Amino acid sequence: IKSKVRGNLLKTNFEEGSVVQEGDLLFEIDPAQYDAALKAAQATVSQAKAAYDTAVLNFKRGEGLIKDNFISQSDYDNLLSRQLQTAASLESAQANLENAKLELGYTKIYAPFTGRISRAAVFKGDLIIPDQTELANLVQVEPVWVNFQVPEKVLVTAQRIDKVDGEFDLQDFPVKIRFPDGSMFDEVGKMNFINNRVDATTGTLALRAEFPNTQHMLVPGLYVTVIIESPSTEQVMLVPQRAV
């Protein structure tokens, strides 16, 4: 998480390592200079609006006067030009006002999504440099994405199964996870990304599966074993190994 404006940090509004909700206020940067800039922009808009209103009135008077030849064409053109110029100045002032509002709003930094936040990387009074100073790190914990690769041989086999059954594609294959301690993850995932080419150097295809993570068992950066099962099952008779 980084700031879009420069200033000194006033306050941190979260517990480090906790889960924050989308829209929660995380950091506050000193808004004094941006509040002053906003007031200045509002004053400029008022001045530009007054100048524009006067130019409009003068132009309307000129329209009546030129019909009776009380003013010259040159004077009339000047009135029109003045109206157009003040209109442009007003538009520019309004744009600057909107920008000042945005910058003032950027002094409060909110969570862009729900997730677990790291420890704060800055402290009260620190100077925050826009787009450079890292304030904290936020990761999504629900749902989570698991990235993995499958050998091209497995890919061909899966495509052959898909072609024979003709009722599902690779994204229909259920995906399960085994933790490093050998236990299985309770939730079943579904592939939401399949790369469009095989990596020629490794002979693998990159895939990604999405898993619900209601208990927050999956942590970003965790290494797991991915198990892909066929969506169709068959009932078969098996003989116990010790009977063979």
Coordinates of N, CA and C in Angstrom, one line a residue:
I1 N 0.9 -1.2 0.0 CA 0.0 0.0 0.0 C 0.9 1.2 0.0
K2 N 0.7 2.1 -0.9 CA 1.4 3.4 -1.1 C 0.5 4.6 -1.2
S3 N 1.0 5.7 -0.9 CA 0.3 6.9 -0.9 C 0.4 7.6 -2.3
K4 N -0.7 8.4 -2.6 CA -0.6 9.2 -3.8 C -0.3 10.6 -3.6
V5 N -0.1 11.0 -2.3 CA 0.3 12.4 -2.0 C 1.4 12.4 -1.0
R6 N 2.1 13.5 -0.9 CA 3.2 13.7 0.0 C 2.7 14.3 1.3
G7 N 3.4 13.9 2.4 CA 3.0 14.5 3.7 C 3.5 13.7 4.8
N8 N 3.3 14.2 6.0 CA 3.7 13.5 7.3 C 2.6 12.6 7.7
L9 N 2.9 11.4 8.2 CA 1.9 10.5 8.7 C 1.4 11.0 10.0
L10 N 0.1 11.1 10.1 CA -0.6 11.5 11.4 C -1.0 10.3 12.2
K11 N -1.6 9.3 11.6 CA -2.2 8.2 12.4 C -2.2 6.9 11.6
T12 N -2.1 5.8 12.3 CA -2.3 4.5 11.8 C -3.5 3.9 12.5
N13 N -4.5 3.4 11.7 CA -5.8 3.0 12.3 C -6.1 1.5 12.2
F14 N -5.1 0.7 12.3 CA -5.4 -0.8 12.3 C -4.5 -1.5 13.2
E15 N -4.9 -2.7 13.6 CA -4.1 -3.6 14.4 C -3.2 -4.4 13.5
E16 N -1.9 -4.4 13.7 CA -1.0 -5.1 12.8 C -1.2 -6.6 12.8
G17 N -1.3 -7.2 11.6 CA -1.5 -8.6 11.5 C -3.0 -9.0 11.5
S18 N -3.8 -8.1 11.6 CA -5.3 -8.4 11.7 C -5.9 -8.4 10.3
V19 N -7.1 -8.9 10.2 CA -7.9 -8.9 9.0 C -8.7 -7.6 8.9
V20 N -8.5 -6.8 7.9 CA -9.2 -5.6 7.7 C -10.2 -5.7 6.6
Q21 N -11.3 -5.0 6.7 CA -12.3 -5.1 5.7 C -12.2 -4.0 4.6
E22 N -12.7 -4.3 3.4 CA -12.6 -3.3 2.3 C -13.3 -2.0 2.8
G23 N -12.5 -0.9 2.6 CA -13.1 0.4 3.0 C -12.6 0.9 4.3
D24 N -12.0 0.0 5.1 CA -11.5 0.4 6.4 C -10.4 1.5 6.3
L25 N -10.5 2.5 7.2 CA -9.4 3.5 7.2 C -8.2 3.0 7.8
L26 N -7.0 3.1 7.0 CA -5.8 2.5 7.4 C -4.8 3.6 7.9
F27 N -4.6 4.6 7.1 CA -3.6 5.6 7.4 C -4.2 7.0 7.2
E28 N -3.7 8.0 7.9 CA -4.1 9.4 7.7 C -2.8 10.2 7.6
I29 N -2.8 11.0 6.5 CA -1.6 11.9 6.2 C -2.1 13.3 6.5
D30 N -1.1 14.1 7.0 CA -1.5 15.5 7.4 C -2.1 16.2 6.2
P31 N -3.4 16.7 6.4 CA -4.1 17.2 5.2 C -4.0 18.8 5.1
A32 N -3.2 19.4 6.0 CA -3.3 20.9 6.1 C -3.0 21.6 4.8
Q33 N -1.9 21.2 4.1 CA -1.6 21.8 2.8 C -2.6 21.6 1.7
Y34 N -3.2 20.4 1.8 CA -4.2 20.1 0.7 C -5.6 20.7 1.0
D35 N -5.9 20.9 2.3 CA -7.1 21.7 2.7 C -6.9 23.1 2.3
A36 N -5.7 23.7 2.4 CA -5.5 25.1 2.0 C -5.6 25.2 0.5
A37 N -5.0 24.2 -0.2 CA -5.1 24.2 -1.7 C -6.5 24.1 -2.2
L38 N -7.4 23.4 -1.5 CA -8.8 23.2 -1.8 C -9.5 24.6 -1.7
K39 N -9.2 25.3 -0.6 CA -9.9 26.6 -0.3 C -9.4 27.6 -1.4
A40 N -8.2 27.5 -1.8 CA -7.7 28.4 -2.8 C -8.3 28.1 -4.2
A41 N -8.5 26.8 -4.4 CA -9.2 26.5 -5.7 C -10.6 26.9 -5.7
Q42 N -11.3 26.8 -4.6 CA -12.7 27.2 -4.5 C -12.8 28.7 -4.7
A43 N -11.8 29.5 -4.2 CA -11.8 30.9 -4.4 C -11.6 31.3 -5.8
T44 N -10.7 30.5 -6.5 CA -10.5 30.8 -7.9 C -11.7 30.5 -8.8
V45 N -12.4 29.4 -8.4 CA -13.7 29.1 -9.1 C -14.7 30.2 -9.0
S46 N -14.8 30.8 -7.8 CA -15.7 31.9 -7.5 C -15.4 33.1 -8.4
Q47 N -14.1 33.4 -8.4 CA -13.7 34.5 -9.2 C -13.9 34.3 -10.7
A48 N -13.6 33.1 -11.2 CA -13.8 32.8 -12.6 C -15.3 32.8 -12.9
K49 N -16.2 32.3 -12.0 CA -17.6 32.3 -12.2 C -18.2 33.7 -12.3
A50 N -17.7 34.6 -11.4 CA -18.1 36.0 -11.5 C -17.7 36.7 -12.8
A51 N -16.5 36.4 -13.2 CA -16.0 37.0 -14.5 C -16.8 36.4 -15.7
Y52 N -17.1 35.2 -15.6 CA -17.9 34.6 -16.7 C -19.4 35.1 -16.7
D53 N -20.0 35.3 -15.6 CA -21.3 35.8 -15.5 C -21.4 37.2 -16.1
T54 N -20.4 38.0 -15.7 CA -20.3 39.4 -16.2 C -20.1 39.4 -17.7
A55 N -19.2 38.5 -18.2 CA -19.0 38.5 -19.7 C -20.3 38.1 -20.4
V56 N -21.1 37.2 -19.8 CA -22.3 36.7 -20.5 C -23.3 37.9 -20.5
L57 N -23.4 38.6 -19.4 CA -24.3 39.8 -19.4 C -23.9 40.8 -20.4
N58 N -22.6 41.1 -20.5 CA -22.1 42.1 -21.5 C -22.4 41.7 -22.9
F59 N -22.2 40.4 -23.1 CA -22.4 39.9 -24.5 C -23.9 40.0 -24.9
K60 N -24.8 39.7 -23.9 CA -26.2 39.8 -24.2 C -26.6 41.2 -24.5
R61 N -26.0 42.2 -23.8 CA -26.3 43.6 -24.1 C -25.7 43.9 -25.5
G62 N -24.6 43.4 -25.8 CA -24.0 43.7 -27.1 C -24.8 43.2 -28.2
E63 N -25.5 42.0 -28.0 CA -26.4 41.5 -29.0 C -27.5 42.4 -29.4
G64 N -28.0 43.1 -28.3 CA -29.1 44.1 -28.6 C -28.6 45.3 -29.2
L65 N -27.4 45.7 -28.8 CA -26.8 47.0 -29.3 C -26.4 46.9 -30.7
I66 N -25.8 45.8 -31.1 CA -25.3 45.7 -32.5 C -26.4 45.7 -33.5
K67 N -27.6 45.2 -33.1 CA -28.7 45.2 -34.0 C -29.1 46.7 -34.4
D68 N -28.9 47.6 -33.5 CA -29.3 49.0 -33.8 C -28.0 49.8 -34.1
N69 N -26.9 49.1 -34.4 CA -25.7 49.8 -34.8 C -25.2 50.7 -33.7
F70 N -25.4 50.4 -32.4 CA -24.9 51.3 -31.4 C -23.5 50.9 -31.0
I71 N -23.0 49.7 -31.4 CA -21.6 49.3 -31.2 C -21.1 48.8 -32.5
S72 N -19.8 48.8 -32.7 CA -19.2 48.3 -33.9 C -19.1 46.8 -33.9
Q73 N -18.8 46.2 -35.0 CA -18.7 44.8 -35.1 C -17.4 44.3 -34.3
S74 N -16.4 45.2 -34.3 CA -15.2 44.9 -33.5 C -15.5 44.8 -32.0
D75 N -16.3 45.7 -31.5 CA -16.7 45.7 -30.1 C -17.5 44.4 -29.8
Y76 N -18.4 44.1 -30.7 CA -19.2 42.9 -30.5 C -18.3 41.6 -30.5
D77 N -17.3 41.6 -31.4 CA -16.4 40.4 -31.4 C -15.6 40.3 -30.1
N78 N -15.2 41.5 -29.6 CA -14.5 41.5 -28.3 C -15.4 41.0 -27.2
L79 N -16.6 41.3 -27.2 CA -17.5 40.8 -26.1 C -17.7 39.3 -26.2
L80 N -17.8 38.8 -27.5 CA -17.9 37.4 -27.7 C -16.6 36.6 -27.2
S81 N -15.5 37.2 -27.6 CA -14.2 36.6 -27.2 C -14.1 36.6 -25.7
R82 N -14.5 37.7 -25.1 CA -14.4 37.7 -23.6 C -15.2 36.6 -23.0
Q83 N -16.4 36.4 -23.5 CA -17.3 35.4 -23.0 C -16.6 34.0 -23.1
L84 N -16.1 33.7 -24.3 CA -15.4 32.4 -24.5 C -14.2 32.2 -23.6
Q85 N -13.4 33.3 -23.4 CA -12.2 33.2 -22.6 C -12.6 32.9 -21.1
T86 N -13.6 33.7 -20.6 CA -14.0 33.5 -19.2 C -14.6 32.1 -19.0
A87 N -15.3 31.6 -20.1 CA -15.9 30.2 -20.0 C -14.7 29.2 -19.9
A88 N -13.7 29.4 -20.6 CA -12.5 28.5 -20.6 C -11.8 28.6 -19.2
S89 N -11.7 29.8 -18.7 CA -11.1 30.0 -17.4 C -11.9 29.3 -16.3
L90 N -13.2 29.4 -16.4 CA -14.0 28.8 -15.4 C -13.9 27.3 -15.4
E91 N -13.9 26.7 -16.6 CA -13.7 25.3 -16.8 C -12.4 24.8 -16.2
S92 N -11.3 25.6 -16.5 CA -10.0 25.2 -15.9 C -10.0 25.3 -14.4
A93 N -10.6 26.3 -13.9 CA -10.7 26.5 -12.4 C -11.5 25.4 -11.8
Q94 N -12.5 24.9 -12.4 CA -13.3 23.8 -11.9 C -12.5 22.5 -11.9
A95 N -11.7 22.3 -13.0 CA -10.9 21.1 -13.0 C -9.9 21.1 -11.9
N96 N -9.3 22.3 -11.7 CA -8.3 22.4 -10.6 C -8.9 22.2 -9.2
L97 N -10.2 22.6 -9.1 CA -10.9 22.3 -7.8 C -11.1 20.8 -7.6
E98 N -11.5 20.1 -8.7 CA -11.7 18.7 -8.6 C -10.4 18.0 -8.2
N99 N -9.3 18.4 -8.8 CA -8.0 17.8 -8.5 C -7.7 18.1 -7.0
A100 N -8.0 19.3 -6.5 CA -7.7 19.6 -5.1 C -8.5 18.7 -4.2
K101 N -9.7 18.5 -4.6 CA -10.6 17.6 -3.8 C -10.0 16.2 -3.7
L102 N -9.5 15.7 -4.9 CA -9.0 14.4 -5.0 C -7.7 14.3 -4.1
E103 N -6.8 15.3 -4.2 CA -5.6 15.2 -3.4 C -5.9 15.3 -1.9
L104 N -6.9 16.0 -1.5 CA -7.3 16.1 -0.1 C -7.9 14.7 0.3
G105 N -8.6 14.1 -0.5 CA -9.2 12.8 -0.2 C -8.1 11.7 -0.1
Y106 N -7.0 11.9 -0.9 CA -5.9 10.9 -0.8 C -5.1 10.9 0.5
T107 N -5.4 11.9 1.3 CA -4.7 12.0 2.6 C -5.2 10.9 3.6
K108 N -6.4 10.3 3.2 CA -6.9 9.2 4.0 C -6.8 8.0 3.1
I109 N -6.1 6.9 3.6 CA -5.9 5.7 2.8 C -6.7 4.6 3.4
Y110 N -7.6 4.0 2.5 CA -8.5 3.0 2.9 C -8.1 1.6 2.3
A111 N -8.5 0.6 2.9 CA -8.2 -0.8 2.4 C -8.9 -1.0 1.1
P112 N -8.2 -1.4 0.0 CA -8.8 -1.6 -1.3 C -9.6 -2.9 -1.4
F113 N -9.4 -3.8 -0.5 CA -10.1 -5.1 -0.4 C -9.9 -5.7 1.0
T114 N -10.7 -6.7 1.2 CA -10.6 -7.4 2.5 C -9.5 -8.3 2.5
G115 N -8.7 -8.3 3.6 CA -7.5 -9.2 3.6 C -6.8 -9.0 4.9
R116 N -5.6 -9.7 5.1 CA -4.8 -9.6 6.3 C -3.7 -8.6 6.0
I117 N -3.5 -7.7 6.9 CA -2.5 -6.6 6.7 C -1.3 -6.9 7.6
S118 N -0.1 -6.5 7.1 CA 1.2 -6.7 7.7 C 1.4 -5.7 8.8
R119 N 2.6 -5.7 9.4 CA 2.9 -4.7 10.3 C 3.1 -3.4 9.5
A120 N 2.9 -2.2 10.2 CA 3.1 -0.9 9.5 C 4.6 -0.7 9.2
A121 N 4.9 -0.2 8.0 CA 6.3 0.1 7.7 C 6.7 1.5 8.0
V122 N 5.7 2.3 8.4 CA 6.0 3.7 8.7 C 5.4 4.0 10.1
F123 N 5.8 5.2 10.7 CA 5.4 5.5 12.0 C 4.9 7.0 12.0
K124 N 4.2 7.4 13.0 CA 3.7 8.8 13.1 C 4.8 9.8 13.0
G125 N 4.6 10.8 12.1 CA 5.6 11.8 11.8 C 6.5 11.5 10.6
D126 N 6.5 10.3 10.1 CA 7.4 9.9 9.0 C 6.9 10.7 7.8
L127 N 7.8 11.1 6.9 CA 7.5 11.8 5.7 C 7.2 10.7 4.6
I128 N 6.0 10.8 4.1 CA 5.5 9.9 3.1 C 5.8 10.4 1.7
I129 N 6.5 9.7 0.9 CA 6.8 10.1 -0.5 C 5.7 9.3 -1.4
P130 N 5.0 10.1 -2.2 CA 4.0 9.4 -3.1 C 4.6 8.4 -4.0
D131 N 3.9 7.3 -4.1 CA 4.3 6.2 -5.0 C 5.6 5.6 -4.7
Q132 N 6.2 5.9 -3.6 CA 7.5 5.3 -3.3 C 7.5 4.7 -1.9
T133 N 7.0 5.4 -0.9 CA 7.1 4.9 0.5 C 6.0 3.8 0.7
E134 N 6.5 2.6 1.0 CA 5.6 1.5 1.3 C 5.1 1.6 2.7
L135 N 3.7 1.7 2.9 CA 3.1 1.9 4.2 C 2.9 0.6 4.9
A136 N 2.4 -0.4 4.1 CA 2.1 -1.7 4.7 C 1.8 -2.7 3.5
N137 N 1.6 -3.9 3.8 CA 1.3 -4.9 2.8 C 0.0 -5.6 3.1
L138 N -0.9 -5.7 2.1 CA -2.2 -6.3 2.4 C -2.4 -7.4 1.4
V139 N -2.8 -8.6 1.9 CA -3.0 -9.8 1.1 C -4.4 -10.3 1.2
Q140 N -4.9 -10.8 0.1 CA -6.3 -11.3 0.2 C -6.2 -12.7 0.7
V141 N -7.1 -13.1 1.6 CA -7.1 -14.4 2.3 C -8.4 -15.2 1.9
E142 N -9.4 -14.6 1.3 CA -10.6 -15.3 0.9 C -11.2 -14.6 -0.3
P143 N -11.3 -15.3 -1.5 CA -10.7 -16.6 -1.7 C -9.2 -16.5 -2.0
V144 N -8.5 -17.6 -2.2 CA -7.1 -17.6 -2.6 C -6.9 -18.3 -3.9
W145 N -5.8 -17.9 -4.5 CA -5.4 -18.5 -5.8 C -4.2 -19.4 -5.6
V146 N -4.2 -20.6 -6.2 CA -3.0 -21.5 -6.1 C -2.5 -21.6 -7.5
N147 N -1.2 -21.2 -7.7 CA -0.6 -21.4 -9.0 C 0.2 -22.6 -9.0
F148 N 0.1 -23.3 -10.1 CA 0.9 -24.6 -10.3 C 1.1 -24.9 -11.8
Q149 N 1.9 -25.9 -12.0 CA 2.2 -26.3 -13.4 C 2.0 -27.8 -13.5
V150 N 1.5 -28.3 -14.7 CA 1.3 -29.7 -14.9 C 2.2 -30.1 -16.1
P151 N 2.8 -31.3 -16.1 CA 3.6 -31.7 -17.3 C 2.7 -31.9 -18.5
E152 N 3.3 -31.7 -19.7 CA 2.6 -31.8 -20.9 C 1.9 -33.1 -21.1
K153 N 2.6 -34.2 -20.6 CA 2.0 -35.5 -20.7 C 0.6 -35.6 -20.0
V154 N 0.5 -35.0 -18.8 CA -0.7 -35.0 -18.0 C -1.8 -34.1 -18.8
L155 N -1.3 -33.1 -19.4 CA -2.2 -32.2 -20.2 C -2.8 -33.0 -21.3
V156 N -2.0 -33.7 -22.1 CA -2.5 -34.5 -23.2 C -3.6 -35.6 -22.7
T157 N -3.2 -36.2 -21.6 CA -4.2 -37.2 -21.0 C -5.5 -36.6 -20.6
A158 N -5.4 -35.4 -20.0 CA -6.6 -34.7 -19.6 C -7.5 -34.3 -20.8
Q159 N -6.8 -33.8 -21.8 CA -7.5 -33.4 -23.0 C -8.2 -34.6 -23.7
R160 N -7.5 -35.8 -23.6 CA -8.1 -37.0 -24.2 C -9.3 -37.4 -23.5
I161 N -9.3 -37.3 -22.2 CA -10.5 -37.7 -21.3 C -11.6 -36.7 -21.7
D162 N -11.3 -35.4 -21.8 CA -12.2 -34.4 -22.1 C -12.9 -34.7 -23.4
K163 N -12.1 -35.1 -24.4 CA -12.6 -35.3 -25.8 C -13.5 -36.5 -25.8
V164 N -13.2 -37.5 -25.0 CA -14.0 -38.8 -25.0 C -15.3 -38.5 -24.4
D165 N -15.3 -37.9 -23.2 CA -16.6 -37.7 -22.5 C -17.4 -36.6 -23.1
G166 N -16.8 -35.5 -23.6 CA -17.5 -34.5 -24.4 C -18.5 -33.7 -23.6
E167 N -18.4 -33.7 -22.2 CA -19.3 -33.0 -21.4 C -18.7 -31.9 -20.5
F168 N -17.4 -31.9 -20.5 CA -16.7 -30.9 -19.6 C -15.4 -30.6 -20.3
D169 N -14.8 -29.5 -19.8 CA -13.4 -29.1 -20.2 C -12.5 -29.1 -19.0
L170 N -11.3 -28.7 -19.2 CA -10.3 -28.8 -18.2 C -10.7 -28.0 -16.9
Q171 N -11.4 -26.9 -17.1 CA -11.9 -26.2 -15.9 C -12.9 -26.9 -15.1
D172 N -13.4 -28.0 -15.6 CA -14.4 -28.8 -14.8 C -13.7 -29.8 -13.8
F173 N -12.4 -30.0 -14.0 CA -11.7 -30.9 -13.1 C -11.6 -30.4 -11.7
P174 N -12.1 -31.1 -10.7 CA -12.0 -30.6 -9.3 C -10.5 -30.6 -8.9
V175 N -10.2 -29.6 -8.1 CA -8.8 -29.5 -7.6 C -8.8 -29.6 -6.1
K176 N -7.9 -30.4 -5.5 CA -7.7 -30.5 -4.1 C -6.3 -30.2 -3.7
I177 N -6.2 -30.0 -2.4 CA -4.9 -29.6 -1.9 C -4.4 -30.5 -0.7
R178 N -3.1 -30.8 -0.7 CA -2.6 -31.5 0.4 C -1.5 -30.6 1.1
F179 N -1.6 -30.5 2.4 CA -0.7 -29.6 3.1 C 0.7 -30.3 3.3
P180 N 1.7 -29.6 3.6 CA 3.0 -30.2 3.8 C 3.1 -31.3 4.9
D181 N 2.1 -31.2 5.9 CA 2.1 -32.3 6.9 C 1.3 -33.5 6.5
G182 N 0.8 -33.5 5.2 CA 0.1 -34.7 4.7 C -1.4 -34.6 4.8
S183 N -1.9 -33.7 5.6 CA -3.4 -33.5 5.7 C -4.0 -32.9 4.5
M184 N -5.3 -33.1 4.3 CA -5.9 -32.6 3.1 C -6.7 -31.3 3.5
F185 N -6.8 -30.4 2.6 CA -7.6 -29.2 2.8 C -9.1 -29.6 2.5
D186 N -9.9 -29.0 3.4 CA -11.3 -29.4 3.3 C -12.1 -28.9 2.1
E187 N -11.7 -27.8 1.6 CA -12.4 -27.1 0.4 C -11.9 -27.7 -0.9
V188 N -12.8 -27.7 -1.9 CA -12.4 -28.1 -3.3 C -12.3 -26.9 -4.1
G189 N -11.3 -26.8 -4.9 CA -11.1 -25.6 -5.8 C -11.5 -25.9 -7.2
K190 N -11.5 -24.8 -8.0 CA -11.8 -24.9 -9.4 C -10.8 -24.1 -10.2
M191 N -10.4 -24.6 -11.3 CA -9.4 -23.9 -12.1 C -10.1 -22.6 -12.8
N192 N -9.4 -21.5 -12.6 CA -9.9 -20.3 -13.2 C -9.0 -19.6 -14.2
F193 N -7.8 -20.3 -14.5 CA -6.9 -19.8 -15.5 C -6.1 -21.0 -16.0
I194 N -6.0 -21.1 -17.3 CA -5.2 -22.1 -18.0 C -4.4 -21.3 -19.1
N195 N -3.1 -21.4 -19.0 CA -2.2 -20.6 -19.9 C -2.4 -21.1 -21.3
N196 N -2.1 -20.2 -22.3 CA -2.3 -20.6 -23.7 C -1.2 -21.2 -24.4
R197 N -0.1 -21.6 -23.7 CA 1.0 -22.3 -24.3 C 1.8 -23.0 -23.3
V198 N 2.5 -24.1 -23.7 CA 3.3 -24.9 -22.8 C 4.7 -24.2 -22.8
D199 N 5.3 -24.2 -21.6 CA 6.6 -23.6 -21.5 C 7.6 -24.6 -22.1
A200 N 8.3 -24.2 -23.2 CA 9.2 -25.0 -23.9 C 10.4 -25.5 -23.1
T201 N 10.8 -24.6 -22.1 CA 12.0 -25.0 -21.3 C 11.7 -26.0 -20.2
T202 N 10.5 -26.0 -19.7 CA 10.2 -27.0 -18.7 C 9.2 -28.1 -19.1
G203 N 8.5 -27.9 -20.2 CA 7.6 -28.8 -20.7 C 6.3 -28.9 -19.8
T204 N 6.0 -27.8 -19.2 CA 4.8 -27.7 -18.4 C 3.9 -26.6 -18.8
L205 N 2.6 -26.7 -18.3 CA 1.6 -25.7 -18.6 C 1.2 -25.1 -17.3
A206 N 1.2 -23.7 -17.2 CA 0.8 -23.0 -16.0 C -0.7 -23.0 -15.9
L207 N -1.2 -23.3 -14.7 CA -2.6 -23.2 -14.3 C -2.8 -22.5 -13.0
R208 N -4.0 -22.1 -12.7 CA -4.3 -21.5 -11.5 C -5.7 -21.9 -11.0
A209 N -5.8 -22.2 -9.7 CA -7.1 -22.7 -9.2 C -7.5 -21.7 -8.1
E210 N -8.8 -21.5 -7.9 CA -9.3 -20.7 -6.9 C -10.0 -21.5 -5.8
F211 N -9.7 -21.2 -4.6 CA -10.2 -22.0 -3.4 C -10.9 -21.1 -2.4
P212 N -12.1 -21.5 -1.9 CA -12.6 -20.8 -0.8 C -11.7 -21.0 0.4
N213 N -11.6 -20.0 1.3 CA -10.7 -20.1 2.4 C -11.4 -19.6 3.7
T214 N -12.5 -20.1 4.0 CA -13.3 -19.5 5.0 C -12.6 -19.6 6.4
Q215 N -11.8 -20.6 6.6 CA -11.1 -20.8 7.9 C -9.7 -20.2 7.9
H216 N -9.4 -19.6 6.7 CA -8.1 -18.9 6.6 C -6.9 -19.9 6.8
M217 N -7.1 -21.1 6.4 CA -6.0 -22.1 6.5 C -4.9 -21.9 5.5
L218 N -5.3 -21.4 4.3 CA -4.3 -21.2 3.3 C -3.7 -19.8 3.5
V219 N -2.4 -19.7 3.5 CA -1.7 -18.5 3.8 C -0.9 -18.1 2.5
P220 N -0.9 -16.9 2.0 CA -0.1 -16.5 0.8 C 1.4 -16.9 1.0
G221 N 1.9 -17.5 0.0 CA 3.3 -18.0 0.0 C 3.5 -19.4 0.5
L222 N 2.4 -20.1 0.9 CA 2.5 -21.5 1.4 C 2.7 -22.4 0.2
Y223 N 3.5 -23.4 0.4 CA 3.7 -24.4 -0.7 C 2.8 -25.6 -0.3
V224 N 2.0 -26.1 -1.3 CA 1.1 -27.2 -1.1 C 1.2 -28.1 -2.3
T225 N 0.7 -29.3 -2.2 CA 0.6 -30.3 -3.3 C -0.8 -30.2 -3.9
V226 N -0.9 -30.0 -5.2 CA -2.2 -29.9 -5.8 C -2.5 -31.3 -6.4
I227 N -3.8 -31.7 -6.2 CA -4.3 -33.0 -6.7 C -5.5 -32.7 -7.6
I228 N -5.4 -33.1 -8.9 CA -6.4 -32.9 -9.8 C -7.1 -34.2 -10.1
E229 N -8.4 -34.3 -9.9 CA -9.2 -35.5 -10.1 C -10.1 -35.4 -11.4
S230 N -10.4 -36.5 -11.9 CA -11.3 -36.5 -13.1 C -12.7 -36.2 -12.6
P231 N -13.5 -35.4 -13.3 CA -14.8 -35.1 -12.9 C -15.8 -36.2 -13.0
S232 N -15.4 -37.3 -13.7 CA -16.3 -38.4 -13.8 C -15.6 -39.6 -13.1
T233 N -16.4 -40.4 -12.4 CA -15.9 -41.5 -11.7 C -16.5 -42.8 -12.2
E234 N -15.9 -43.9 -11.9 CA -16.3 -45.2 -12.3 C -16.4 -46.2 -11.1
Q235 N -17.4 -47.1 -11.1 CA -17.4 -48.1 -10.0 C -16.7 -49.3 -10.5
V236 N -15.7 -49.8 -9.8 CA -14.9 -50.9 -10.2 C -14.7 -51.9 -9.0
M237 N -14.4 -53.1 -9.3 CA -14.2 -54.1 -8.3 C -12.7 -54.2 -8.1
L238 N -12.2 -54.1 -6.8 CA -10.8 -54.1 -6.5 C -10.6 -55.3 -5.6
V239 N -9.4 -55.9 -5.8 CA -9.0 -57.1 -5.0 C -7.9 -56.5 -4.0
P240 N -8.1 -56.9 -2.7 CA -7.1 -56.4 -1.7 C -5.7 -56.9 -2.1
Q241 N -4.7 -56.1 -1.8 CA -3.3 -56.4 -2.2 C -2.8 -57.7 -1.6
R242 N -3.2 -57.9 -0.3 CA -2.7 -59.1 0.4 C -3.3 -60.4 -0.2
A243 N -4.4 -60.3 -1.0 CA -5.0 -61.4 -1.5 C -4.4 -61.8 -2.8
V244 N -3.5 -61.0 -3.4 CA -2.8 -61.3 -4.7 C -1.6 -62.2 -4.4

